Structures are given as structure tokens and as C-alpha cells.
Amino acid sequence: MSNEVSPAFENVLTALKAEKVIAYPTEAVFGLGCDPDSVKAINELLILKKRPWQKGLILIADNYEQLQPYLDDKFLTEKQKEVMLACWPGPMTWVIPAKSSTSKWLTGQFSTLAVRVSDHPLVKKLCTFYGKPLVSTSANLNGLEPCRTVEEVRQQFGDKLPVLNGNVGGRENPSEIRDVLTGELYRQG
């Protein structure tokens, strides 16, 4: 991974540090994201998306270590952890018990948190340079299809939203979501 960043990449990082919402390409669609530790940014994202806080959000990261401050993985058996880690990096989202200190703005009405270690090079680079995971929810307004191009992001959200220019990973469907403890499927990938 290159240590050099373009001015456009730097603008997105600056927006994150200023507690703004950004859009960026993921494995299948563009995501809306922000700093997971900023209530201001999360609230802005929920308002923009018209998403109720009770649903909870996904965190996307470059590596599992970035996610650990938010997770209570002591409840996982070695086998469960092994299965989870074998899917990463990749388009698999796992629902894992959250630490009691993890913000309800992230977990919603649940005691769990949905997390993914991405294999998308721009997501990995963004999380590495930012130094932590990002909130990730599909970039679309309520009732509209998720955006798959920068142009579609601009059509739905206008020119003021900072967008990381790049291509989505080519997957047809958003990531599969499963409960790590029970294996229950929440969303087909």
C-alpha cells in the first residue's frame, strides 16, 4: 500500500477529522461513513440517510485489531473466532457482542455490533491512514437503490458530500451478515 495520498484522499481524511460524513467505494456499493467515536458525525449520517438509530450501524476496518476496542469477543469460542477470521478480509459482516462502553449510536437497540474487515484497497487505505474503523452504511437515500458510482452519489447527495473517488469492488450484492455466536443469517450476500 502506497504511503502517498492524493489531494482528494487528503480532503476525505480532513472531512473525517472534522466529524463530517463521507462517501467511499466498498466491495459492492458506495458506503456512507464517518468517525465511529463522533456522536455528531453519526447523528449527521443518520439524518442524511433517514435511518433510525435503533437499527444500529456497521463498522468497516482494515484489520481485526481496529475493531477490538468496540467488541467483547471473550464470548466467542476459539472455533467461532477461527470461522470469523477465516472470512476476512472480505465481504462478510459478522454480528459480535459489543463492549458495554460501545456507543448506542453504533449498536442501536442491540448489545451487539456488526463489523467487517474489508478487502477493498481504498477502504483499507482509508482506515489505515485514519487509524481506526469507519461507520459504513450503503450510500442511498431511503427508498432508492444504493449508489455504485461517484456520479450516482452526486445525484442522490449533491456536491457538498466529500466522496473518495474510486470503483466499487464488483460484487453484485452487499456483504452477507451473520451472527458469529449462532450462525444466523441476517442478510444474504
Backbone as JSON, one array per atom type, in Angstrom:
{
  "sequence": "MSNEVSPAFENVLTALKAEKVIAYPTEAVFGLGCDPDSVKAINELLILKKRPWQKGLILIADNYEQLQPYLDDKFLTEKQKEVMLACWPGPMTWVIPAKSSTSKWLTGQFSTLAVRVSDHPLVKKLCTFYGKPLVSTSANLNGLEPCRTVEEVRQQFGDKLPVLNGNVGGRENPSEIRDVLTGELYRQG",
  "N": [[0.85, -1.19, 0.0], [0.57, 2.14, -0.88], [2.23, 4.9, 0.64], [1.74, 7.4, -0.1], [-0.62, 10.0, -0.55], [-3.3, 11.32, -2.44], [-4.39, 14.7, -3.18], [-7.22, 14.65, -3.16], [-7.77, 12.37, -1.64], [-6.66, 13.2, 0.76], [-8.42, 15.3, 1.31], [-10.75, 13.88, 1.99], [-9.9, 12.55, 4.29], [-9.46, 14.78, 5.91], [-12.08, 15.71, 6.14], [-13.21, 13.59, 7.63], [-11.78, 13.9, 10.03], [-12.84, 16.3, 10.8], [-15.28, 15.62, 11.71], [-17.22, 14.98, 9.79], [-19.51, 13.49, 7.4], [-18.7, 11.09, 4.94], [-18.45, 9.67, 1.6], [-17.61, 6.56, 0.14], [-16.06, 4.0, -1.95], [-16.97, 0.54, -1.66], [-16.93, -3.06, -1.37], [-19.19, -3.76, -2.95], [-21.01, -1.6, -3.24], [-21.22, 2.03, -2.95], [-20.37, 3.41, 0.18], [-21.67, 5.22, 2.99], [-19.91, 6.95, 5.43], [-18.31, 7.62, 8.62], [-16.56, 8.95, 11.48], [-16.45, 6.57, 14.02], [-16.48, 7.26, 16.66], [-17.6, 9.71, 17.0], [-20.35, 11.27, 18.01], [-21.65, 13.44, 16.93], [-21.01, 13.24, 14.15], [-22.1, 10.7, 13.56], [-24.8, 11.17, 14.08], [-25.31, 13.08, 12.12], [-24.96, 11.46, 9.85], [-27.07, 9.62, 10.2], [-29.29, 11.31, 9.97], [-28.92, 12.27, 7.35], [-29.23, 9.9, 5.93], [-31.72, 9.18, 6.71], [-32.19, 7.22, 8.63], [-33.24, 5.22, 11.33], [-31.82, 5.36, 14.6], [-32.02, 3.1, 16.13], [-31.65, 0.83, 14.58], [-28.94, 0.32, 14.45], [-25.47, 0.25, 13.32], [-22.88, -0.56, 10.9], [-19.44, -1.29, 11.36], [-16.51, -0.83, 9.51], [-13.3, -2.02, 8.68], [-9.65, -2.03, 8.38], [-8.28, -4.07, 9.57], [-8.62, -6.67, 12.06], [-7.76, -5.85, 14.58], [-8.31, -3.11, 14.66], [-11.01, -3.12, 15.19], [-11.35, -4.24, 17.69], [-11.45, -2.51, 20.06], [-14.16, -1.99, 20.28], [-15.51, -4.32, 20.62], [-16.65, -7.23, 22.42], [-15.18, -9.84, 22.51], [-14.72, -12.02, 24.12], [-16.73, -13.81, 24.53], [-16.76, -15.47, 22.4], [-16.08, -18.69, 21.1], [-13.04, -20.51, 20.45], [-13.32, -21.78, 18.0], [-15.46, -20.33, 16.79], [-14.25, -17.83, 16.54], [-12.18, -18.51, 14.84], [-13.6, -19.27, 12.49], [-14.78, -16.81, 11.86], [-12.5, -15.12, 11.44], [-11.36, -16.43, 9.29], [-12.89, -15.63, 7.17], [-12.11, -13.13, 6.57], [-9.7, -10.77, 5.22], [-12.64, -9.57, 3.58], [-15.94, -9.69, 1.98], [-17.73, -10.15, 4.2], [-19.86, -9.66, 6.87], [-19.91, -9.71, 10.33], [-21.91, -10.17, 13.21], [-21.26, -9.31, 16.43], [-20.86, -9.64, 19.99], [-20.94, -6.53, 21.69], [-18.75, -4.31, 23.48], [-19.67, -3.02, 26.68], [-19.11, -0.37, 26.82], [-19.3, 0.54, 24.25], [-20.77, 2.8, 22.04], [-24.27, 3.45, 21.98], [-25.15, 4.68, 19.75], [-23.85, 3.34, 17.78], [-24.47, 0.59, 18.2], [-27.2, 0.63, 18.28], [-30.38, -0.57, 19.21], [-29.37, -2.89, 20.15], [-27.18, -5.32, 21.82], [-25.03, -5.95, 20.46], [-22.64, -5.64, 17.74], [-22.26, -4.96, 14.32], [-19.66, -5.88, 12.19], [-16.91, -5.59, 9.84], [-14.0, -6.68, 8.16], [-12.52, -5.28, 5.58], [-11.68, -6.09, 2.15], [-11.34, -4.28, 0.21], [-9.22, -2.16, -1.53], [-9.19, 0.71, -1.27], [-10.79, 1.19, 0.97], [-9.28, -0.13, 2.9], [-6.94, 1.42, 2.82], [-7.97, 3.93, 3.58], [-8.91, 3.41, 6.23], [-6.49, 2.67, 7.4], [-4.92, 5.03, 7.15], [-6.56, 6.77, 8.57], [-6.56, 5.56, 10.98], [-8.35, 4.03, 12.4], [-11.5, 2.15, 12.5], [-14.32, 2.74, 10.28], [-17.67, 4.0, 10.3], [-20.09, 2.32, 8.39], [-22.51, 2.38, 6.01], [-24.84, 1.7, 3.41], [-24.66, 3.9, 0.62], [-27.27, 5.57, -0.03], [-30.39, 7.2, -0.44], [-33.35, 6.89, 1.49], [-35.39, 4.39, 0.2], [-34.29, 4.48, -2.34], [-32.06, 2.96, -4.76], [-28.86, 1.6, -3.75], [-25.88, 3.53, -4.29], [-23.55, 3.03, -6.92], [-21.6, 4.31, -8.26], [-19.51, 7.28, -8.41], [-20.89, 9.31, -9.67], [-23.58, 8.59, -9.24], [-23.67, 8.89, -6.45], [-23.34, 11.65, -6.28], [-25.7, 12.45, -7.61], [-27.69, 11.62, -5.78], [-26.91, 12.82, -3.34], [-25.8, 15.31, -3.78], [-23.26, 17.91, -4.35], [-21.82, 18.62, -2.09], [-21.13, 16.63, -0.3], [-18.26, 14.97, 0.79], [-16.48, 12.82, -1.32], [-14.75, 9.83, -1.84], [-13.05, 9.16, -4.6], [-13.3, 6.39, -6.71], [-13.56, 2.92, -7.69], [-16.2, 0.57, -7.09], [-15.95, -2.75, -5.68], [-16.97, -4.68, -7.44], [-18.67, -6.71, -6.66], [-21.94, -8.14, -6.73], [-23.95, -8.06, -4.73], [-24.5, -6.44, -1.52], [-22.52, -7.01, 1.5], [-22.71, -10.21, 3.11], [-24.47, -10.81, 6.15], [-23.98, -12.21, 9.28], [-24.65, -13.77, 12.45], [-22.12, -14.21, 14.73], [-22.12, -15.89, 16.96], [-24.36, -17.61, 16.77], [-24.6, -18.26, 14.09], [-26.73, -17.44, 12.61], [-28.29, -16.16, 9.71], [-28.59, -12.88, 8.72], [-28.61, -11.19, 6.52], [-28.51, -11.99, 3.17], [-25.64, -12.49, 1.18]],
  "CA": [[0.0, 0.0, 0.0], [1.36, 3.36, -1.01], [2.13, 5.87, 1.73], [1.39, 8.69, -0.68], [-2.05, 10.23, -0.72], [-3.65, 12.39, -3.36], [-5.14, 15.78, -2.53], [-8.62, 14.24, -2.97], [-7.76, 11.44, -0.5], [-6.4, 14.05, 1.92], [-9.67, 16.03, 1.6], [-11.67, 12.95, 2.67], [-9.35, 12.38, 5.65], [-9.72, 16.04, 6.63], [-13.51, 15.71, 6.45], [-13.4, 12.65, 8.74], [-11.24, 14.52, 11.25], [-13.73, 17.41, 11.13], [-16.55, 15.0, 12.1], [-18.15, 15.04, 8.65], [-19.87, 12.24, 6.72], [-18.07, 10.94, 3.63], [-18.86, 8.51, 0.8], [-16.43, 5.85, -0.37], [-16.41, 2.73, -2.57], [-16.72, -0.69, -0.91], [-16.89, -4.26, -2.22], [-20.32, -3.84, -3.89], [-21.67, -0.31, -3.42], [-20.61, 3.1, -2.18], [-20.83, 3.5, 1.56], [-21.58, 6.47, 3.74], [-19.16, 6.65, 6.62], [-17.86, 8.7, 9.49], [-15.81, 8.53, 12.66], [-17.35, 5.83, 14.91], [-16.44, 7.82, 18.02], [-18.17, 11.05, 16.95], [-21.81, 11.28, 18.05], [-22.05, 14.49, 15.97], [-20.91, 12.7, 12.8], [-23.07, 9.61, 13.42], [-26.12, 11.79, 14.01], [-25.4, 13.68, 10.78], [-25.13, 10.36, 8.92], [-28.43, 9.08, 10.37], [-30.21, 12.31, 9.41], [-28.72, 12.26, 5.9], [-29.73, 8.62, 5.41], [-33.07, 8.99, 7.25], [-32.12, 5.89, 9.23], [-33.43, 5.27, 12.77], [-30.63, 4.94, 15.35], [-32.27, 1.8, 16.74], [-31.19, -0.25, 13.69], [-27.51, 0.07, 14.58], [-24.63, 0.51, 12.15], [-21.76, -1.46, 10.65], [-18.09, -0.73, 11.32], [-15.66, -1.45, 8.5], [-11.93, -1.78, 9.11], [-8.54, -2.61, 7.63], [-7.85, -5.29, 10.25], [-9.42, -7.01, 13.23], [-7.28, -5.06, 15.72], [-9.01, -1.82, 14.67], [-12.37, -3.33, 15.68], [-11.36, -4.79, 19.05], [-11.9, -1.6, 21.12], [-15.62, -1.9, 20.29], [-16.07, -5.67, 20.7], [-16.43, -8.08, 23.6], [-15.06, -11.14, 21.86], [-14.45, -13.1, 25.08], [-17.84, -14.74, 24.45], [-16.57, -16.33, 21.24], [-15.23, -19.87, 21.25], [-11.91, -20.48, 19.51], [-13.84, -22.19, 16.69], [-16.21, -19.2, 16.25], [-13.28, -16.81, 16.15], [-11.47, -19.06, 13.68], [-14.51, -19.16, 11.34], [-14.9, -15.38, 11.55], [-11.25, -14.59, 10.9], [-11.1, -17.09, 8.0], [-13.67, -14.92, 6.14], [-11.56, -11.78, 6.42], [-10.53, -9.68, 4.73], [-13.61, -9.95, 2.57], [-17.27, -9.1, 2.06], [-18.54, -10.84, 5.2], [-20.08, -8.87, 8.07], [-20.27, -10.54, 11.48], [-22.51, -9.51, 14.35], [-20.46, -9.76, 17.56], [-21.18, -8.9, 21.21], [-20.22, -5.26, 21.82], [-18.38, -3.9, 24.83], [-20.7, -2.16, 27.27], [-18.69, 1.01, 26.58], [-19.55, 0.9, 22.86], [-21.87, 3.75, 21.93], [-25.58, 3.01, 21.48], [-25.28, 5.23, 18.41], [-23.34, 2.3, 16.88], [-25.15, -0.69, 18.38], [-28.65, 0.78, 18.2], [-31.1, -1.19, 20.31], [-28.78, -4.21, 20.38], [-25.96, -5.42, 22.62], [-24.05, -6.47, 19.5], [-22.18, -4.7, 16.73], [-21.93, -5.57, 13.03], [-18.32, -5.45, 11.81], [-16.31, -6.24, 8.67], [-12.65, -6.33, 7.73], [-12.69, -5.17, 4.13], [-10.55, -6.35, 1.25], [-11.31, -3.22, -0.8], [-7.97, -1.42, -1.29], [-9.4, 2.09, -0.82], [-11.28, 1.12, 2.35], [-8.12, -0.49, 3.72], [-6.06, 2.59, 2.89], [-8.66, 4.96, 4.35], [-8.89, 3.01, 7.64], [-5.09, 2.71, 7.84], [-4.49, 6.43, 7.32], [-7.37, 7.39, 9.62], [-6.11, 4.93, 12.22], [-9.43, 3.31, 13.07], [-12.56, 1.77, 11.58], [-15.3, 3.75, 9.9], [-19.06, 3.6, 10.18], [-20.36, 2.01, 6.99], [-23.88, 2.04, 5.61], [-24.91, 1.94, 1.97], [-24.9, 5.29, 0.2], [-28.52, 5.75, -0.76], [-31.48, 7.8, 0.3], [-34.42, 5.95, 1.81], [-36.23, 4.01, -0.93], [-33.54, 4.47, -3.6], [-31.02, 1.93, -4.88], [-27.52, 2.03, -3.33], [-25.03, 4.1, -5.33], [-22.42, 2.2, -7.34], [-20.61, 5.19, -8.9], [-19.4, 8.63, -7.86], [-21.97, 10.09, -10.28], [-24.83, 8.27, -8.53], [-23.57, 9.52, -5.13], [-23.6, 13.08, -6.51], [-27.12, 12.63, -7.95], [-28.53, 11.45, -4.59], [-26.5, 13.6, -2.17], [-25.29, 16.63, -4.15], [-21.82, 18.11, -4.49], [-21.17, 19.01, -0.83], [-20.67, 15.43, 0.41], [-16.94, 14.53, 0.34], [-16.53, 11.49, -1.91], [-13.48, 9.23, -2.24], [-13.21, 8.68, -5.97], [-12.8, 5.05, -6.93], [-14.54, 1.95, -8.17], [-16.62, -0.48, -6.16], [-15.21, -3.99, -5.91], [-17.52, -5.55, -8.47], [-19.65, -7.68, -6.13], [-23.32, -7.81, -7.09], [-24.75, -7.8, -3.54], [-23.78, -6.02, -0.31], [-21.95, -8.1, 2.28], [-23.55, -11.1, 3.92], [-24.39, -10.51, 7.58], [-24.29, -13.38, 10.11], [-24.34, -13.72, 13.87], [-20.95, -15.06, 14.97], [-22.4, -16.87, 18.02], [-25.39, -18.58, 16.38], [-24.53, -18.55, 12.67], [-27.95, -16.97, 11.97], [-28.13, -15.28, 8.58], [-29.43, -11.69, 8.76], [-28.72, -10.66, 5.15], [-27.83, -12.81, 2.17], [-24.61, -11.76, 0.44]],
  "C": [[0.89, 1.24, 0.0], [1.14, 4.29, 0.19], [1.78, 7.26, 1.23], [-0.12, 8.8, -0.81], [-2.26, 11.41, -1.64], [-4.32, 13.52, -2.59], [-6.6, 15.4, -2.26], [-8.73, 13.29, -1.77], [-7.56, 12.24, 0.79], [-7.65, 14.84, 2.31], [-10.67, 15.15, 2.35], [-11.19, 12.72, 4.1], [-9.63, 13.62, 6.5], [-11.19, 16.12, 7.03], [-13.82, 14.78, 7.62], [-12.95, 13.28, 10.06], [-12.11, 15.69, 11.73], [-15.15, 16.93, 11.48], [-17.63, 15.14, 11.04], [-18.43, 13.63, 8.14], [-19.19, 12.25, 5.35], [-18.74, 9.78, 2.89], [-17.59, 7.89, 0.23], [-16.84, 4.52, -0.97], [-16.09, 1.56, -1.64], [-16.76, -1.86, -1.89], [-18.0, -4.29, -3.27], [-20.94, -2.48, -4.23], [-20.85, 0.78, -2.73], [-21.2, 3.09, -0.79], [-20.81, 4.94, 2.03], [-20.86, 6.12, 5.03], [-18.79, 7.88, 7.4], [-17.06, 8.09, 10.63], [-16.76, 7.81, 13.63], [-17.39, 6.37, 16.33], [-17.02, 9.23, 18.09], [-19.7, 10.96, 16.91], [-22.34, 12.31, 17.04], [-22.07, 13.92, 14.55], [-21.94, 11.59, 12.57], [-24.48, 10.17, 13.28], [-26.34, 12.43, 12.63], [-25.66, 12.6, 9.73], [-26.57, 9.8, 8.99], [-29.48, 10.02, 9.78], [-30.14, 12.28, 7.88], [-29.37, 11.03, 5.28], [-31.2, 8.39, 5.77], [-33.2, 7.58, 7.85], [-32.34, 6.02, 10.74], [-32.21, 4.72, 13.52], [-30.79, 3.52, 15.9], [-31.77, 0.63, 15.89], [-29.72, -0.61, 13.9], [-26.79, 0.29, 13.26], [-23.55, -0.54, 12.03], [-20.47, -0.66, 10.79], [-17.29, -1.54, 10.3], [-14.23, -1.06, 8.83], [-10.91, -2.41, 8.16], [-8.11, -3.94, 8.25], [-8.67, -5.48, 11.52], [-9.02, -6.17, 14.45], [-7.99, -3.71, 15.81], [-10.41, -1.95, 15.28], [-12.43, -3.7, 17.16], [-11.75, -3.81, 20.15], [-13.43, -1.54, 21.28], [-16.3, -3.24, 20.63], [-15.74, -6.37, 22.0], [-16.34, -9.51, 23.09], [-14.72, -12.29, 22.81], [-15.56, -14.15, 25.09], [-17.7, -15.72, 23.28], [-15.7, -17.52, 21.61], [-14.07, -19.72, 20.27], [-12.4, -20.82, 18.1], [-14.62, -21.03, 16.03], [-15.27, -18.1, 15.75], [-12.52, -17.24, 14.89], [-12.31, -18.93, 12.41], [-14.62, -17.7, 10.9], [-13.64, -14.87, 10.85], [-10.9, -15.2, 9.55], [-11.82, -16.38, 6.85], [-13.08, -13.55, 5.81], [-10.13, -11.8, 5.95], [-11.46, -10.17, 3.62], [-14.98, -9.39, 2.86], [-18.21, -9.84, 3.01], [-18.63, -9.97, 6.45], [-20.55, -9.8, 9.17], [-20.88, -9.66, 12.56], [-21.91, -10.14, 15.6], [-20.9, -9.01, 18.81], [-20.3, -7.64, 21.32], [-19.83, -5.05, 23.28], [-19.48, -3.0, 25.37], [-20.37, -0.69, 27.06], [-18.94, 1.47, 25.14], [-20.83, 1.72, 22.76], [-23.14, 3.1, 21.38], [-25.84, 3.59, 20.09], [-24.77, 4.23, 17.38], [-24.16, 1.03, 16.97], [-26.66, -0.59, 18.19], [-29.3, 0.14, 19.42], [-30.49, -2.54, 20.72], [-27.58, -4.15, 21.32], [-24.81, -5.97, 21.77], [-23.68, -5.37, 18.52], [-21.84, -5.47, 15.47], [-20.6, -4.99, 12.55], [-17.8, -6.24, 10.6], [-14.88, -5.76, 8.49], [-12.67, -6.42, 6.21], [-11.45, -5.61, 3.37], [-10.49, -5.31, 0.14], [-10.09, -2.34, -0.53], [-8.17, 0.02, -0.79], [-9.94, 2.14, 0.6], [-10.11, 0.83, 3.28], [-7.2, 0.72, 3.91], [-6.68, 3.7, 3.75], [-8.61, 4.65, 5.85], [-7.47, 3.04, 8.21], [-4.66, 4.15, 8.11], [-5.29, 7.14, 8.41], [-7.04, 6.79, 10.98], [-7.2, 4.22, 13.0], [-10.5, 2.94, 12.06], [-13.46, 2.95, 11.26], [-16.7, 3.16, 10.02], [-19.3, 3.35, 8.69], [-21.82, 1.61, 6.81], [-24.0, 2.41, 4.13], [-25.28, 3.39, 1.66], [-26.15, 5.32, -0.67], [-29.53, 6.42, 0.17], [-32.57, 6.75, 0.46], [-35.28, 5.67, 0.57], [-35.52, 3.97, -2.27], [-32.48, 3.37, -3.58], [-29.68, 2.47, -4.36], [-26.68, 2.5, -4.52], [-23.86, 3.16, -5.63], [-21.33, 3.01, -8.05], [-20.59, 6.54, -8.19], [-20.56, 9.49, -8.39], [-23.3, 9.84, -9.56], [-24.83, 8.88, -7.12], [-23.91, 11.0, -5.27], [-25.08, 13.34, -6.81], [-27.99, 12.56, -6.69], [-28.2, 12.44, -3.48], [-25.95, 14.99, -2.5], [-23.78, 16.7, -4.11], [-21.09, 18.41, -3.18], [-20.62, 17.82, -0.04], [-19.28, 15.05, -0.1], [-16.98, 13.08, -0.12], [-15.12, 11.04, -2.27], [-13.7, 8.6, -3.6], [-12.57, 7.3, -6.1], [-13.92, 4.15, -7.4], [-14.93, 0.99, -7.07], [-15.95, -1.78, -6.59], [-15.8, -4.97, -6.89], [-18.47, -6.62, -7.96], [-21.05, -7.19, -6.46], [-24.12, -7.37, -5.87], [-23.89, -7.25, -2.4], [-23.35, -7.24, 0.51], [-23.02, -8.93, 2.98], [-23.39, -10.71, 5.38], [-24.85, -11.74, 8.35], [-23.94, -13.1, 11.56], [-23.2, -14.7, 14.14], [-21.24, -16.15, 16.01], [-23.34, -17.97, 17.56], [-25.29, -19.03, 14.93], [-25.76, -18.06, 11.91], [-27.63, -15.98, 10.86], [-29.11, -14.12, 8.68], [-29.65, -11.08, 7.39], [-27.89, -11.53, 4.24], [-26.83, -11.95, 1.4], [-24.64, -12.04, -1.02]]
}
